[in-house]
C-alpha angles and dihedrals in degrees: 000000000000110000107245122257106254118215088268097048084045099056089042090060094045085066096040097056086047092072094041090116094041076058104046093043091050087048091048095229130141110286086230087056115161116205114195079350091298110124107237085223107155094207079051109140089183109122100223096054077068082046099054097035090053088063093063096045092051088048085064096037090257105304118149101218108040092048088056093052083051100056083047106048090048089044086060087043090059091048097047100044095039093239095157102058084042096103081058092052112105110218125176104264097188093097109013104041086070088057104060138005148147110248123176125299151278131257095279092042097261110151110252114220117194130192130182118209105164114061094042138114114234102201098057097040101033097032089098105043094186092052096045080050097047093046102041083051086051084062097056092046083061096046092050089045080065096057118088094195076224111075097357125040102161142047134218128226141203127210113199116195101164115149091004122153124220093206091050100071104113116194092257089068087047093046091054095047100059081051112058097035084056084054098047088050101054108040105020093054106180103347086126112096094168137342124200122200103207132186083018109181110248079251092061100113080070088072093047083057096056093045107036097083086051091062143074112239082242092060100042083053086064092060117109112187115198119199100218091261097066098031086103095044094044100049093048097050082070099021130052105241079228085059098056136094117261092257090059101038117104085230116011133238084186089226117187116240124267116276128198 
């Protein structure tokens, strides 16, 4: 369910929508722009284009300014790192594609997102940064293609750490991750709705630590951590078994993840 605008956040969008010429023009992009396919038309009536700019007021606690630098700078973002012809891009799913991927939905049609980093090798996955970043953002661009910004505004993820090392993590992986939770911050403004951290290693406050900095108290107070007893309870209290992956189910129809 998306939460409802309330009069300030109404008003707010109202403005916002105002300058979204004065955007487009400072992020030199089309003036009949389409983010997400939503015209940035700012004499738009369409409902979602007050969905999607919401989420960049609330991003910025509802100032005017900043949430407009924002929208900008993540416009330029798009159009320097190629982002809208991304879904069109071929990469080499052999390796990657088992590391992260958008399957089904929950129970109120959220896209669900899952990435394994335990039982992985690094070198293979993280040895290109760039590709690992380019692919793990073609995910997301799935996973928003799934969102209608009329029912469903937000996605879930899943964070998978079974049989991870602390003492495995090359700087590649950590290199790859700055970088993509930078990415998710500042163009993908609220489209979390919760995200569980499941078969974490009895050292895993050690990866909230290092986190945690990177990271908005809003978005921390999303977090759900599941010891491995109760992985299985606590998905399905938000997804359907017959929604989960194989590796989650209680018995397994060994389904293949979701293409685009």
């Amino acid at each position: 369910m998306i939460t409802p605008l309330t009069k300030t956040e109404q008003e707010a969008v109202s403005k916002l929508k105002a300058k979204l010429n004065e955007i487009k023009a400072n992020a030199n992009v089309p003036a009949d722009y389409a983010l997400w396919e939503i015209s940035l038309d700012q004499d738009s009536v369409d409902p979602r284009l007050d969905v999607l700019l919401v989420k960049f007021l609330r991003a910025r606690d509802l100032d005017l300014n900043k949430a407009s630098q924002m929208l900008t700078d993540s416009l330029i973002w798009r159009k320097d790192f190629g982002t809208d012809r991304l879904l069109d891009e071929v990469i080499d799913e052999s390796i990657l594609g088992e590391v992260s991927y958008i399957y089904r939905t929950d129970k109120e049609g959220r896209p669900v997102c899952y990435n394994f980093y335990g039982d992985i090798d690094q070198e293979k996955v993280f040895g290109d940064i760039e590709k690992f970043i380019r692919w793990r953002v073609q995910v997301m661009e799935r996973g928003v293609q799934l969102i209608d910004f009329v029912k469903t505004d937000s996605m879930v993820v899943i964070h998978d750490y079974k049989n991870a090392s602390i003492f495995g993590r090359t700087q590649n992986a950590k290199s790859a991750t700055k970088d993509i939770i930078k990415i998710m911050q500042d163009n993908y403004p609220e489209f979390l709705s919760v995200k569980y951290f499941v078969n974490v290693p009895t050292w895993g406050s050690f990866i909230f630590k290092l986190i945690r900095p990177l990271l908005s108290e809003a978005t921390t107070k999303k977090f759900v951590v599941c010891s491995n007893d109760d992985v299985h309870p606590a998905l399905t209290k938000s997804i359907a078994n017959q929604d989960l992956p194989d590796v989650y189910q209680e018995s397994g129809t060994n389904s293949p993840p979701i293409t685009l």
